[in-house]
PDB file of C-alpha atoms in Angstrom:
ATOM      1  CA  MET S  21     161.292  67.760 192.997  1.00 40.00           C
ATOM      2  CA  LEU S  22     160.105  67.477 196.697  1.00 40.00           C
ATOM      3  CA  VAL S  23     159.405  70.859 197.466  1.00 42.00           C
ATOM      4  CA  GLU S  24     157.480  70.857 193.766  1.00 44.00           C
ATOM      5  CA  ALA S  25     154.873  68.210 195.238  1.00 44.00           C
ATOM      6  CA  LEU S  26     154.116  69.379 198.488  1.00 43.00           C
ATOM      7  CA  PRO S  27     152.184  72.189 197.401  1.00 45.00           C
ATOM      8  CA  THR S  28     150.245  70.013 194.640  1.00 45.00           C
ATOM      9  CA  ALA S  29     149.574  67.357 197.575  1.00 43.00           C
ATOM     10  CA  GLY S  30     147.389  69.754 199.371  1.00 45.00           C
ATOM     11  CA  ARG S  31     145.405  71.234 196.920  1.00 49.00           C
ATOM     12  CA  PRO S  32     142.625  70.508 196.032  1.00 49.00           C
ATOM     13  CA  ALA S  33     141.369  68.583 193.457  1.00 48.00           C
ATOM     14  CA  PRO S  34     140.330  70.072 190.001  1.00 50.00           C
ATOM     15  CA  SER S  35     136.987  70.112 190.192  1.00 50.00           C
ATOM     16  CA  ALA S  36     134.566  70.048 187.054  1.00 48.00           C
ATOM     17  CA  PRO S  37     133.227  72.436 184.157  1.00 49.00           C
ATOM     18  CA  ALA S  38     130.588  74.517 185.089  1.00 47.00           C
ATOM     19  CA  GLY S  39     129.000  72.545 182.432  1.00 45.00           C
ATOM     20  CA  GLU S  40     129.577  69.013 183.495  1.00 47.00           C
ATOM     21  CA  ALA S  41     128.870  70.058 187.393  1.00 50.00           C
ATOM     22  CA  GLY S  42     126.683  67.298 188.539  1.00 53.00           C
ATOM     23  CA  GLY S  43     126.009  66.570 184.805  1.00 58.00           C
ATOM     24  CA  PRO S  44     124.783  62.856 185.811  1.00 61.00           C
ATOM     25  CA  ALA S  45     122.408  64.938 188.255  1.00 62.00           C
ATOM     26  CA  ARG S  46     121.164  67.817 186.442  1.00 73.00           C
ATOM     27  CA  ALA S  47     120.528  65.885 183.166  1.00 76.00           C
ATOM     28  CA  PRO S  48     117.323  64.705 184.151  1.00 78.00           C
ATOM     29  CA  ARG S  49     115.884  68.323 184.863  1.00 80.00           C
ATOM     30  CA  ARG S  50     116.994  68.950 181.260  1.00 82.00           C
ATOM     31  CA  ARG S  51     115.182  66.056 179.879  1.00 81.00           C
ATOM     32  CA  LEU S  52     112.054  67.206 181.363  1.00 80.00           C
ATOM     33  CA  ARG S  53     112.482  70.685 180.626  1.00 81.00           C
ATOM     34  CA  ALA S  54     112.985  69.983 177.285  1.00 81.00           C
ATOM     35  CA  LEU S  55     109.973  67.546 177.536  1.00 80.00           C
ATOM     36  CA  GLY S  56     107.675  70.337 179.292  1.00 79.00           C
ATOM     37  CA  ARG S  57     109.061  73.376 176.421  1.00 81.00           C
ATOM     38  CA  HIS S  58     107.533  70.348 173.821  1.00 81.00           C
ATOM     39  CA  LEU S  59     104.390  69.477 175.824  1.00 85.00           C
ATOM     40  CA  VAL S  60     103.121  72.920 176.394  1.00 85.00           C
ATOM     41  CA  PRO S  61     102.371  73.686 172.627  1.00 84.00           C
ATOM     42  CA  LEU S  62      99.892  70.461 172.947  1.00 86.00           C
ATOM     43  CA  LEU S  63      98.344  71.202 175.899  1.00 89.00           C
ATOM     44  CA  TYR S  64      97.035  74.755 174.689  1.00 90.00           C
ATOM     45  CA  ILE S  65      95.625  72.816 171.275  1.00 90.00           C
ATOM     46  CA  ALA S  66      94.313  69.645 172.848  1.00 92.00           C
ATOM     47  CA  PRO S  67      91.329  71.243 173.513  1.00 92.00           C
ATOM     48  CA  ALA S  68      90.599  72.233 169.895  1.00 92.00           C
ATOM     49  CA  PHE S  69      91.394  68.946 168.930  1.00 92.00           C
ATOM     50  CA  ALA S  70      89.348  67.444 171.260  1.00 94.00           C
ATOM     51  CA  LEU S  71      86.340  68.812 169.852  1.00 94.00           C
ATOM     52  CA  LEU S  72      87.969  68.541 166.354  1.00 92.00           C
ATOM     53  CA  VAL S  73      87.664  64.643 166.756  1.00 93.00           C
ATOM     54  CA  LEU S  74      84.460  64.645 168.922  1.00 93.00           C
ATOM     55  CA  TRP S  75      82.496  66.640 165.980  1.00 91.00           C
ATOM     56  CA  THR S  76      84.279  65.718 162.535  1.00 90.00           C
ATOM     57  CA  TYR S  77      86.224  62.972 162.643  1.00 92.00           C
ATOM     58  CA  ARG S  78      84.292  60.764 164.819  1.00 93.00           C
ATOM     59  CA  PRO S  79      80.647  61.740 162.593  1.00 92.00           C
ATOM     60  CA  LEU S  80      82.333  61.302 159.635  1.00 92.00           C
ATOM     61  CA  ALA S  81      84.191  57.207 160.845  1.00 94.00           C
ATOM     62  CA  GLN S  82      80.652  56.779 161.865  1.00 92.00           C
ATOM     63  CA  THR S  83      79.122  57.969 158.151  1.00 92.00           C
ATOM     64  CA  PHE S  84      81.406  55.425 156.592  1.00 93.00           C
ATOM     65  CA  GLN S  85      80.643  52.740 158.494  1.00 93.00           C
ATOM     66  CA  LEU S  86      76.697  53.704 158.134  1.00 92.00           C
ATOM     67  CA  SER S  87      77.027  53.221 154.614  1.00 93.00           C
ATOM     68  CA  PHE S  88      77.965  49.932 154.941  1.00 95.00           C
ATOM     69  CA  TYR S  89      74.546  49.474 157.054  1.00 93.00           C
ATOM     70  CA  ASP S  90      70.809  49.399 155.452  1.00 92.00           C
ATOM     71  CA  TRP S  91      68.782  51.248 158.711  1.00 89.00           C
ATOM     72  CA  ASN S  92      65.391  53.728 158.776  1.00 86.00           C
ATOM     73  CA  MET S  93      67.319  55.720 161.838  1.00 83.00           C
ATOM     74  CA  VAL S  94      64.583  53.433 164.496  1.00 86.00           C
ATOM     75  CA  PRO S  95      66.804  53.288 167.752  1.00 84.00           C
ATOM     76  CA  SER S  96      65.311  49.504 168.235  1.00 86.00           C
ATOM     77  CA  ASN S  97      65.194  48.772 165.300  1.00 86.00           C
ATOM     78  CA  PRO S  98      68.750  46.842 164.373  1.00 88.00           C
ATOM     79  CA  MET S  99      71.076  48.565 161.031  1.00 89.00           C
ATOM     80  CA  THR S 100      71.445  45.368 158.436  1.00 91.00           C
ATOM     81  CA  PRO S 101      74.981  44.827 156.393  1.00 92.00           C
ATOM     82  CA  VAL S 102      73.853  45.482 152.488  1.00 91.00           C
ATOM     83  CA  GLY S 103      78.674  45.612 151.657  1.00 89.00           C
ATOM     84  CA  LEU S 104      78.093  47.795 148.310  1.00 91.00           C
ATOM     85  CA  ASP S 105      74.905  47.821 147.738  1.00 93.00           C
ATOM     86  CA  ASN S 106      74.285  51.247 149.201  1.00 92.00           C
ATOM     87  CA  TYR S 107      77.077  52.885 146.564  1.00 93.00           C
ATOM     88  CA  ARG S 108      76.003  51.271 143.450  1.00 93.00           C
ATOM     89  CA  GLU S 109      72.309  52.032 144.532  1.00 92.00           C
ATOM     90  CA  VAL S 110      73.170  55.335 144.472  1.00 91.00           C
ATOM     91  CA  LEU S 111      75.121  55.529 141.719  1.00 92.00           C
ATOM     92  CA  ALA S 112      72.467  54.245 139.849  1.00 93.00           C
ATOM     93  CA  LEU S 113      69.444  56.779 140.707  1.00 91.00           C
ATOM     94  CA  PRO S 114      68.621  59.469 138.140  1.00 91.00           C
ATOM     95  CA  GLU S 115      68.510  61.776 140.497  1.00 89.00           C
ATOM     96  CA  MET S 116      71.968  61.555 141.977  1.00 89.00           C
ATOM     97  CA  TRP S 117      73.241  63.053 138.465  1.00 92.00           C
ATOM     98  CA  GLN S 118      70.826  65.703 138.156  1.00 92.00           C
ATOM     99  CA  ALA S 119      71.725  67.205 141.681  1.00 92.00           C
ATOM    100  CA  ILE S 120      75.693  66.561 140.785  1.00 92.00           C
ATOM    101  CA  ARG S 121      75.177  68.508 137.417  1.00 93.00           C
ATOM    102  CA  THR S 122      72.724  71.487 139.212  1.00 94.00           C
ATOM    103  CA  THR S 123      75.537  71.450 142.142  1.00 93.00           C
ATOM    104  CA  ALA S 124      77.982  71.964 138.979  1.00 93.00           C
ATOM    105  CA  LEU S 125      75.613  74.473 137.544  1.00 95.00           C
ATOM    106  CA  TYR S 126      75.314  76.777 141.225  1.00 95.00           C
ATOM    107  CA  ILE S 127      79.288  76.345 141.155  1.00 94.00           C
ATOM    108  CA  GLY S 128      79.574  77.922 138.209  1.00 94.00           C
ATOM    109  CA  ALA S 129      77.253  80.717 138.714  1.00 95.00           C
ATOM    110  CA  LEU S 130      77.947  81.947 141.905  1.00 94.00           C
ATOM    111  CA  LEU S 131      81.438  82.320 140.892  1.00 94.00           C
ATOM    112  CA  VAL S 132      80.471  85.582 139.471  1.00 94.00           C
ATOM    113  CA  PHE S 133      79.135  87.024 142.771  1.00 93.00           C
ATOM    114  CA  SER S 134      81.861  85.748 144.581  1.00 92.00           C
ATOM    115  CA  THR S 135      85.098  86.922 142.788  1.00 92.00           C
ATOM    116  CA  VAL S 136      84.301  88.733 139.178  1.00 93.00           C
ATOM    117  CA  LEU S 137      81.449  91.289 140.654  1.00 93.00           C
ATOM    118  CA  PRO S 138      83.464  91.942 143.941  1.00 92.00           C
ATOM    119  CA  VAL S 139      87.107  92.825 141.925  1.00 93.00           C
ATOM    120  CA  VAL S 140      84.911  95.736 140.419  1.00 92.00           C
ATOM    121  CA  ILE S 141      82.797  96.603 142.590  1.00 90.00           C
ATOM    122  CA  ALA S 142      86.000  96.682 145.092  1.00 89.00           C
ATOM    123  CA  LEU S 143      88.229  98.305 142.317  1.00 89.00           C
ATOM    124  CA  LEU S 144      84.672 100.951 141.661  1.00 88.00           C
ATOM    125  CA  THR S 145      84.547 101.929 145.182  1.00 84.00           C
ATOM    126  CA  ARG S 146      88.077 102.310 145.800  1.00 81.00           C
ATOM    127  CA  ARG S 147      88.178 105.378 143.910  1.00 79.00           C
ATOM    128  CA  VAL S 148      85.485 106.487 146.230  1.00 78.00           C
ATOM    129  CA  GLY S 149      87.179 109.044 149.287  1.00 74.00           C
ATOM    130  CA  GLY S 150      86.609 109.273 152.779  1.00 74.00           C
ATOM    131  CA  ARG S 151      83.762 107.962 154.652  1.00 75.00           C
ATOM    132  CA  ALA S 152      81.493 106.787 151.473  1.00 78.00           C
ATOM    133  CA  ARG S 153      83.700 104.370 150.958  1.00 75.00           C
ATOM    134  CA  GLY S 154      82.830 102.163 153.840  1.00 75.00           C
ATOM    135  CA  PHE S 155      79.879 102.787 153.651  1.00 80.00           C
ATOM    136  CA  TYR S 156      79.282 101.956 150.259  1.00 79.00           C
ATOM    137  CA  GLN S 157      81.500  99.243 151.366  1.00 74.00           C
ATOM    138  CA  ALA S 158      78.557  97.936 154.751  1.00 78.00           C
ATOM    139  CA  LEU S 159      75.948  98.389 152.382  1.00 82.00           C
ATOM    140  CA  ILE S 160      77.196  95.660 150.122  1.00 83.00           C
ATOM    141  CA  PHE S 161      78.630  93.928 153.591  1.00 84.00           C
ATOM    142  CA  VAL S 162      74.606  93.845 155.267  1.00 85.00           C
ATOM    143  CA  PRO S 163      72.975  90.778 153.098  1.00 86.00           C
ATOM    144  CA  VAL S 164      76.185  88.647 154.639  1.00 86.00           C
ATOM    145  CA  LEU S 165      75.010  89.459 158.499  1.00 87.00           C
ATOM    146  CA  ILE S 166      71.490  87.641 157.620  1.00 87.00           C
ATOM    147  CA  THR S 167      70.791  83.898 158.391  1.00 88.00           C
ATOM    148  CA  PRO S 168      70.079  82.403 154.896  1.00 87.00           C
ATOM    149  CA  VAL S 169      66.947  80.926 156.144  1.00 88.00           C
ATOM    150  CA  ALA S 170      65.002  84.681 157.037  1.00 90.00           C
ATOM    151  CA  THR S 171      67.201  85.854 153.569  1.00 88.00           C
ATOM    152  CA  ALA S 172      65.375  83.117 151.796  1.00 88.00           C
ATOM    153  CA  ALA S 173      61.995  84.035 153.641  1.00 89.00           C
ATOM    154  CA  VAL S 174      62.240  87.150 152.491  1.00 90.00           C
ATOM    155  CA  TRP S 175      62.899  86.667 149.100  1.00 89.00           C
ATOM    156  CA  ARG S 176      59.942  84.023 148.902  1.00 89.00           C
ATOM    157  CA  TRP S 177      57.404  86.975 150.229  1.00 89.00           C
ATOM    158  CA  LEU S 178      59.489  89.269 147.597  1.00 89.00           C
ATOM    159  CA  LEU S 179      59.137  87.426 144.827  1.00 86.00           C
ATOM    160  CA  ALA S 180      54.991  85.470 145.484  1.00 86.00           C
ATOM    161  CA  PRO S 181      53.092  85.594 142.073  1.00 82.00           C
ATOM    162  CA  GLU S 182      49.762  87.113 144.507  1.00 80.00           C
ATOM    163  CA  GLY S 183      51.001  90.103 145.865  1.00 79.00           C
ATOM    164  CA  GLY S 184      54.616  90.223 146.289  1.00 83.00           C
ATOM    165  CA  PRO S 185      56.234  93.768 146.029  1.00 87.00           C
ATOM    166  CA  LEU S 186      58.691  92.628 142.989  1.00 85.00           C
ATOM    167  CA  THR S 187      55.265  90.672 141.329  1.00 82.00           C
ATOM    168  CA  THR S 188      53.368  93.883 142.128  1.00 85.00           C
ATOM    169  CA  LEU S 189      56.168  96.555 140.505  1.00 85.00           C
ATOM    170  CA  LEU S 190      56.448  94.291 137.622  1.00 81.00           C
ATOM    171  CA  SER S 191      52.674  94.537 136.575  1.00 81.00           C
ATOM    172  CA  ALA S 192      53.032  98.427 137.450  1.00 83.00           C
ATOM    173  CA  PHE S 193      54.978  98.094 133.875  1.00 82.00           C
ATOM    174  CA  GLY S 194      52.350  95.674 131.935  1.00 79.00           C
ATOM    175  CA  MET S 195      54.556  92.630 132.647  1.00 80.00           C
ATOM    176  CA  GLU S 196      52.583  89.538 133.326  1.00 79.00           C
ATOM    177  CA  PRO S 197      52.974  87.823 136.913  1.00 78.00           C
ATOM    178  CA  VAL S 198      56.016  85.484 137.079  1.00 81.00           C
ATOM    179  CA  ASN S 199      55.129  81.990 139.100  1.00 84.00           C
ATOM    180  CA  TRP S 200      59.577  81.814 140.094  1.00 83.00           C
ATOM    181  CA  PHE S 201      58.974  78.887 141.947  1.00 85.00           C
ATOM    182  CA  ARG S 202      57.315  76.615 140.275  1.00 85.00           C
ATOM    183  CA  ASP S 203      59.338  76.995 136.245  1.00 88.00           C
ATOM    184  CA  PRO S 204      62.625  75.031 136.954  1.00 90.00           C
ATOM    185  CA  GLN S 205      64.182  77.434 135.148  1.00 90.00           C
ATOM    186  CA  LEU S 206      63.550  80.302 137.107  1.00 90.00           C
ATOM    187  CA  ALA S 207      63.676  78.684 140.150  1.00 92.00           C
ATOM    188  CA  VAL S 208      67.524  78.030 138.960  1.00 93.00           C
ATOM    189  CA  LEU S 209      67.470  81.087 138.424  1.00 93.00           C
ATOM    190  CA  ALA S 210      66.095  83.023 141.747  1.00 92.00           C
ATOM    191  CA  VAL S 211      68.154  80.284 143.856  1.00 93.00           C
ATOM    192  CA  VAL S 212      71.384  81.492 142.438  1.00 94.00           C
ATOM    193  CA  LEU S 213      70.263  85.712 142.301  1.00 93.00           C
ATOM    194  CA  ILE S 214      69.095  85.217 146.112  1.00 92.00           C
ATOM    195  CA  THR S 215      72.510  82.912 147.595  1.00 93.00           C
ATOM    196  CA  GLY S 216      74.907  85.441 145.091  1.00 93.00           C
ATOM    197  CA  TRP S 217      73.118  88.375 146.580  1.00 91.00           C
ATOM    198  CA  GLN S 218      74.025  87.750 150.042  1.00 89.00           C
ATOM    199  CA  LEU S 219      77.451  85.784 149.086  1.00 89.00           C
ATOM    200  CA  MET S 220      78.854  89.676 147.464  1.00 90.00           C
ATOM    201  CA  GLY S 221      79.474  91.532 149.867  1.00 89.00           C
ATOM    202  CA  PHE S 222      81.843  89.064 151.386  1.00 90.00           C
ATOM    203  CA  GLY S 223      83.908  88.517 147.944  1.00 91.00           C
ATOM    204  CA  VAL S 224      83.620  92.248 148.278  1.00 90.00           C
ATOM    205  CA  LEU S 225      85.337  92.458 151.713  1.00 89.00           C
ATOM    206  CA  VAL S 226      87.285  90.242 150.903  1.00 92.00           C
ATOM    207  CA  VAL S 227      88.866  91.369 147.447  1.00 92.00           C
ATOM    208  CA  ALA S 228      89.321  94.761 149.295  1.00 88.00           C
ATOM    209  CA  ALA S 229      91.023  93.663 152.048  1.00 88.00           C
ATOM    210  CA  GLY S 230      93.553  92.167 149.287  1.00 89.00           C
ATOM    211  CA  LEU S 231      93.716  95.745 147.133  1.00 88.00           C
ATOM    212  CA  THR S 232      94.882  97.265 150.806  1.00 86.00           C
ATOM    213  CA  GLY S 233      97.748  94.963 150.414  1.00 84.00           C
ATOM    214  CA  ILE S 234      99.096  95.914 146.968  1.00 85.00           C
ATOM    215  CA  GLY S 235     101.676  99.216 146.946  1.00 82.00           C
ATOM    216  CA  PRO S 236     100.464 102.645 145.214  1.00 82.00           C
ATOM    217  CA  ASP S 237     104.007 102.227 143.752  1.00 85.00           C
ATOM    218  CA  TYR S 238     103.262 100.016 141.256  1.00 84.00           C
ATOM    219  CA  ALA S 239     100.556 102.122 139.958  1.00 83.00           C
ATOM    220  CA  ALA S 240     102.710 105.143 140.661  1.00 86.00           C
ATOM    221  CA  ALA S 241     105.810 103.535 138.395  1.00 87.00           C
ATOM    222  CA  ALA S 242     103.231 102.069 135.730  1.00 85.00           C
ATOM    223  CA  SER S 243     101.518 106.159 135.201  1.00 84.00           C
ATOM    224  CA  THR S 244     105.071 107.548 134.739  1.00 87.00           C
ATOM    225  CA  ASP S 245     105.512 104.589 131.837  1.00 85.00           C
ATOM    226  CA  GLY S 246     102.195 105.992 130.348  1.00 84.00           C
ATOM    227  CA  ALA S 247     100.357 102.878 131.122  1.00 84.00           C
ATOM    228  CA  THR S 248      96.678 103.820 131.587  1.00 87.00           C
ATOM    229  CA  ALA S 249      94.309 102.724 133.915  1.00 85.00           C
ATOM    230  CA  TRP S 250      92.437  99.763 132.503  1.00 87.00           C
ATOM    231  CA  GLN S 251      96.299  98.756 131.408  1.00 89.00           C
ATOM    232  CA  THR S 252      97.407  98.553 135.495  1.00 88.00           C
ATOM    233  CA  THR S 253      94.627  97.213 136.016  1.00 88.00           C
ATOM    234  CA  ARG S 254      95.006  94.332 133.717  1.00 87.00           C
ATOM    235  CA  TRP S 255      99.294  93.745 133.838  1.00 88.00           C
ATOM    236  CA  ILE S 256      99.147  95.234 137.821  1.00 87.00           C
ATOM    237  CA  THR S 257      96.430  94.990 139.923  1.00 88.00           C
ATOM    238  CA  LEU S 258      94.867  91.492 138.860  1.00 89.00           C
ATOM    239  CA  PRO S 259      97.711  89.649 138.672  1.00 88.00           C
ATOM    240  CA  LEU S 260      98.625  90.905 142.724  1.00 89.00           C
ATOM    241  CA  LEU S 261      95.210  90.003 143.947  1.00 89.00           C
ATOM    242  CA  SER S 262      95.572  86.321 141.513  1.00 88.00           C
ATOM    243  CA  PRO S 263      96.020  85.037 145.342  1.00 88.00           C
ATOM    244  CA  THR S 264      92.591  86.729 146.780  1.00 90.00           C
ATOM    245  CA  LEU S 265      90.458  85.038 143.484  1.00 91.00           C
ATOM    246  CA  VAL S 266      92.201  81.691 143.829  1.00 89.00           C
ATOM    247  CA  PHE S 267      90.973  81.559 147.722  1.00 89.00           C
ATOM    248  CA  LEU S 268      87.375  83.091 146.569  1.00 92.00           C
ATOM    249  CA  ALA S 269      87.819  80.611 143.950  1.00 91.00           C
ATOM    250  CA  LEU S 270      88.083  77.507 146.150  1.00 89.00           C
ATOM    251  CA  MET S 271      86.235  78.632 148.908  1.00 90.00           C
ATOM    252  CA  THR S 272      82.981  79.187 146.333  1.00 92.00           C
ATOM    253  CA  LEU S 273      84.224  75.281 144.603  1.00 90.00           C
ATOM    254  CA  LEU S 274      83.646  73.730 148.417  1.00 89.00           C
ATOM    255  CA  LEU S 275      80.452  75.420 150.199  1.00 90.00           C
ATOM    256  CA  SER S 276      78.212  76.245 146.675  1.00 90.00           C
ATOM    257  CA  ALA S 277      76.321  73.506 147.437  1.00 89.00           C
ATOM    258  CA  GLN S 278      76.459  74.195 151.588  1.00 89.00           C
ATOM    259  CA  TRP S 279      75.471  78.202 150.885  1.00 91.00           C
ATOM    260  CA  THR S 280      72.379  77.224 148.645  1.00 92.00           C
ATOM    261  CA  PHE S 281      71.091  74.236 151.078  1.00 92.00           C
ATOM    262  CA  PRO S 282      69.105  77.417 153.177  1.00 91.00           C
ATOM    263  CA  VAL S 283      67.580  78.252 150.163  1.00 91.00           C
ATOM    264  CA  ILE S 284      66.935  75.704 148.501  1.00 93.00           C
ATOM    265  CA  ASP S 285      64.477  73.608 151.085  1.00 90.00           C
ATOM    266  CA  VAL S 286      63.054  77.229 151.716  1.00 89.00           C
ATOM    267  CA  LEU S 287      62.201  78.016 148.406  1.00 89.00           C
ATOM    268  CA  THR S 288      61.480  75.117 146.776  1.00 89.00           C
ATOM    269  CA  GLN S 289      62.347  71.533 148.720  1.00 87.00           C
ATOM    270  CA  GLY S 290      64.199  70.609 145.450  1.00 86.00           C
ATOM    271  CA  GLY S 291      61.787  71.310 142.745  1.00 80.00           C
ATOM    272  CA  PRO S 292      59.809  71.221 140.778  1.00 86.00           C
ATOM    273  CA  GLY S 293      61.353  68.183 139.294  1.00 83.00           C
ATOM    274  CA  ASN S 294      64.211  68.503 141.668  1.00 85.00           C
ATOM    275  CA  ALA S 295      65.164  70.826 139.202  1.00 89.00           C
ATOM    276  CA  THR S 296      66.849  72.675 142.244  1.00 91.00           C
ATOM    277  CA  SER S 297      67.927  69.596 144.498  1.00 91.00           C
ATOM    278  CA  ASN S 298      72.080  70.143 145.052  1.00 90.00           C
ATOM    279  CA  VAL S 299      73.692  67.618 146.587  1.00 90.00           C
ATOM    280  CA  TYR S 300      73.575  68.182 150.265  1.00 90.00           C
ATOM    281  CA  HIS S 301      69.735  68.643 149.778  1.00 91.00           C
ATOM    282  CA  LEU S 302      70.300  64.991 148.132  1.00 90.00           C
ATOM    283  CA  LEU S 303      71.803  63.965 150.731  1.00 89.00           C
ATOM    284  CA  TRP S 304      68.935  65.646 153.579  1.00 90.00           C
ATOM    285  CA  GLN S 305      65.909  64.004 151.372  1.00 90.00           C
ATOM    286  CA  PHE S 306      67.917  60.073 151.772  1.00 90.00           C
ATOM    287  CA  GLY S 307      68.734  60.534 155.157  1.00 89.00           C
ATOM    288  CA  PHE S 308      65.373  62.585 156.811  1.00 89.00           C
ATOM    289  CA  ARG S 309      62.560  62.408 154.483  1.00 88.00           C
ATOM    290  CA  ASN S 310      63.111  59.088 153.131  1.00 88.00           C
ATOM    291  CA  PHE S 311      64.885  57.556 156.298  1.00 90.00           C
ATOM    292  CA  ASP S 312      67.731  55.691 154.510  1.00 90.00           C
ATOM    293  CA  ALA S 313      70.497  56.506 156.530  1.00 90.00           C
ATOM    294  CA  GLY S 314      72.469  53.289 154.702  1.00 92.00           C
ATOM    295  CA  LEU S 315      71.745  55.678 151.405  1.00 91.00           C
ATOM    296  CA  SER S 316      72.709  59.241 152.546  1.00 92.00           C
ATOM    297  CA  ALA S 317      75.705  57.981 154.677  1.00 93.00           C
ATOM    298  CA  ALA S 318      77.079  56.469 151.213  1.00 93.00           C
ATOM    299  CA  ALA S 319      76.262  59.256 149.310  1.00 92.00           C
ATOM    300  CA  GLY S 320      78.023  61.381 151.862  1.00 92.00           C
ATOM    301  CA  VAL S 321      81.409  59.426 151.451  1.00 94.00           C
ATOM    302  CA  LEU S 322      81.456  59.755 147.647  1.00 93.00           C
ATOM    303  CA  PHE S 323      80.509  63.280 148.195  1.00 91.00           C
ATOM    304  CA  PHE S 324      83.285  63.805 150.531  1.00 91.00           C
ATOM    305  CA  VAL S 325      86.127  61.758 148.058  1.00 93.00           C
ATOM    306  CA  ALA S 326      85.015  63.706 145.184  1.00 91.00           C
ATOM    307  CA  PHE S 327      85.301  66.945 147.064  1.00 89.00           C
ATOM    308  CA  THR S 328      88.597  66.200 148.356  1.00 90.00           C
ATOM    309  CA  LEU S 329      89.849  65.241 145.412  1.00 91.00           C
ATOM    310  CA  VAL S 330      88.924  68.830 143.877  1.00 87.00           C
ATOM    311  CA  ALA S 331      90.304  70.361 146.889  1.00 86.00           C
ATOM    312  CA  LEU S 332      93.682  68.088 146.972  1.00 88.00           C
ATOM    313  CA  LEU S 333      93.693  69.353 143.006  1.00 87.00           C
ATOM    314  CA  PHE S 334      92.980  73.071 143.495  1.00 82.00           C
ATOM    315  CA  VAL S 335      95.717  73.606 145.802  1.00 82.00           C
ATOM    316  CA  LYS S 336      98.384  71.956 143.869  1.00 83.00           C
ATOM    317  CA  LEU S 337      96.986  74.260 141.150  1.00 80.00           C
ATOM    318  CA  MET S 338      97.031  78.135 143.538  1.00 77.00           C
ATOM    319  CA  ASP S 339     100.911  77.887 142.718  1.00 75.00           C
ATOM    320  CA  ARG S 340     100.759  77.834 139.024  1.00 77.00           C
ATOM    321  CA  LEU S 341      97.079  80.377 138.933  1.00 76.00           C
ATOM    322  CA  SER S 342      98.240  82.546 142.129  1.00 75.00           C
ATOM    323  CA  PHE S 343     101.162  85.306 140.992  1.00 73.00           C
ATOM    324  CA  TYR S 344     103.256  87.311 144.141  1.00 72.00           C
ATOM    325  CA  ASP S 345     105.236  90.168 143.805  1.00 69.00           C
ATOM    326  CA  ASP S 346     107.997  88.829 145.848  1.00 64.00           C
TER     327      ASP S 346
END
C-alpha cells in the first residue's frame, strides 16, 4: 500500500478538460462573441432602418396626428383640435366617392396593360430569335425610362386639338378634331392609355424574366404527348407564370393611383368636373390647393388603411392564386 501511495502523492493534480479550463474566465468572452455575432447584422441594416423611420414611419405618425386637427399649413397659425370631424367631412364629400370609383376604374383598366398585354407580347417575342428579341423588348421598355411628367407633356402636345400631330393625322382621314381633355370619358381614356403605354414595358420585362424560369422540358414533354402550342401555353406556361402575374396584379392594385397622378396633374388637373381625379390627386387638392392639411391627412389615413387591408387580403390569397412546380 505504501509503494502504491508514493507515486500518487507526487503526481500533479488532474487538470480540467480543455473545454472547461478557465471556464469561468472565458465565459464572458464567449458571451461577448455571441453578442457580437447578433449585433453585426443589426449594425448593417441600422442606416437603412433609420432612414425608413425618418422618411416613412415618422411622416406616417405625423399624418395620423394631423388628421385630428384643423390647420391651414401656415406655421404662424396654431393647429386646432377637431376630433373626428375631418373623417366625417371626408366621408361625406361626393368628390371622395367619385375619386374612389375613378381609381377603381384606373386599376381595372391598367391591369390589361400590366398583365394581359405583357403576356401576349412576351410570348410573341419569345418566338423571335437572336438579337431581334432583345431589340423588340428594349423598344417596348424605353417608355419606362421617361419621366411621367415629360411623358404627359409630350402626349399633351401630340393630342392638342389645334395643330397636334395626331389631330392633324386624324384630320387627314376626314375625322373631326377631338379635344381629349375636355370630354370626361375621353379624358379618362387618355389617362389610361398614356399610363398604360408607359407601364407596359415594365410588365413585359417582368413577364419575360418569368418565362426564362420555366424549363423547356415541360413543353417538350407536352409536345411528345401531342399537345398543341395553345394547349401548352394554356395548361403549362400560364400556370407556371402565375406567381409573376400575381406580383404584377398586386403592384397594379397598390400603385395605379400613384402612376396616374402625374399624368392627371399635367394633362387635366383632375377635370373636367373631377372626372379624372383619383385618390392621390384628391389628397393633393385638399392639402396643396385648399390648404386644408387636416382634411388631407384624414383622407390619407383612410386610404392607407383601405390599401393595407386590400394588400393583406391579396397576399393571403396569393398562395391560392399561384402555382409552383415544386
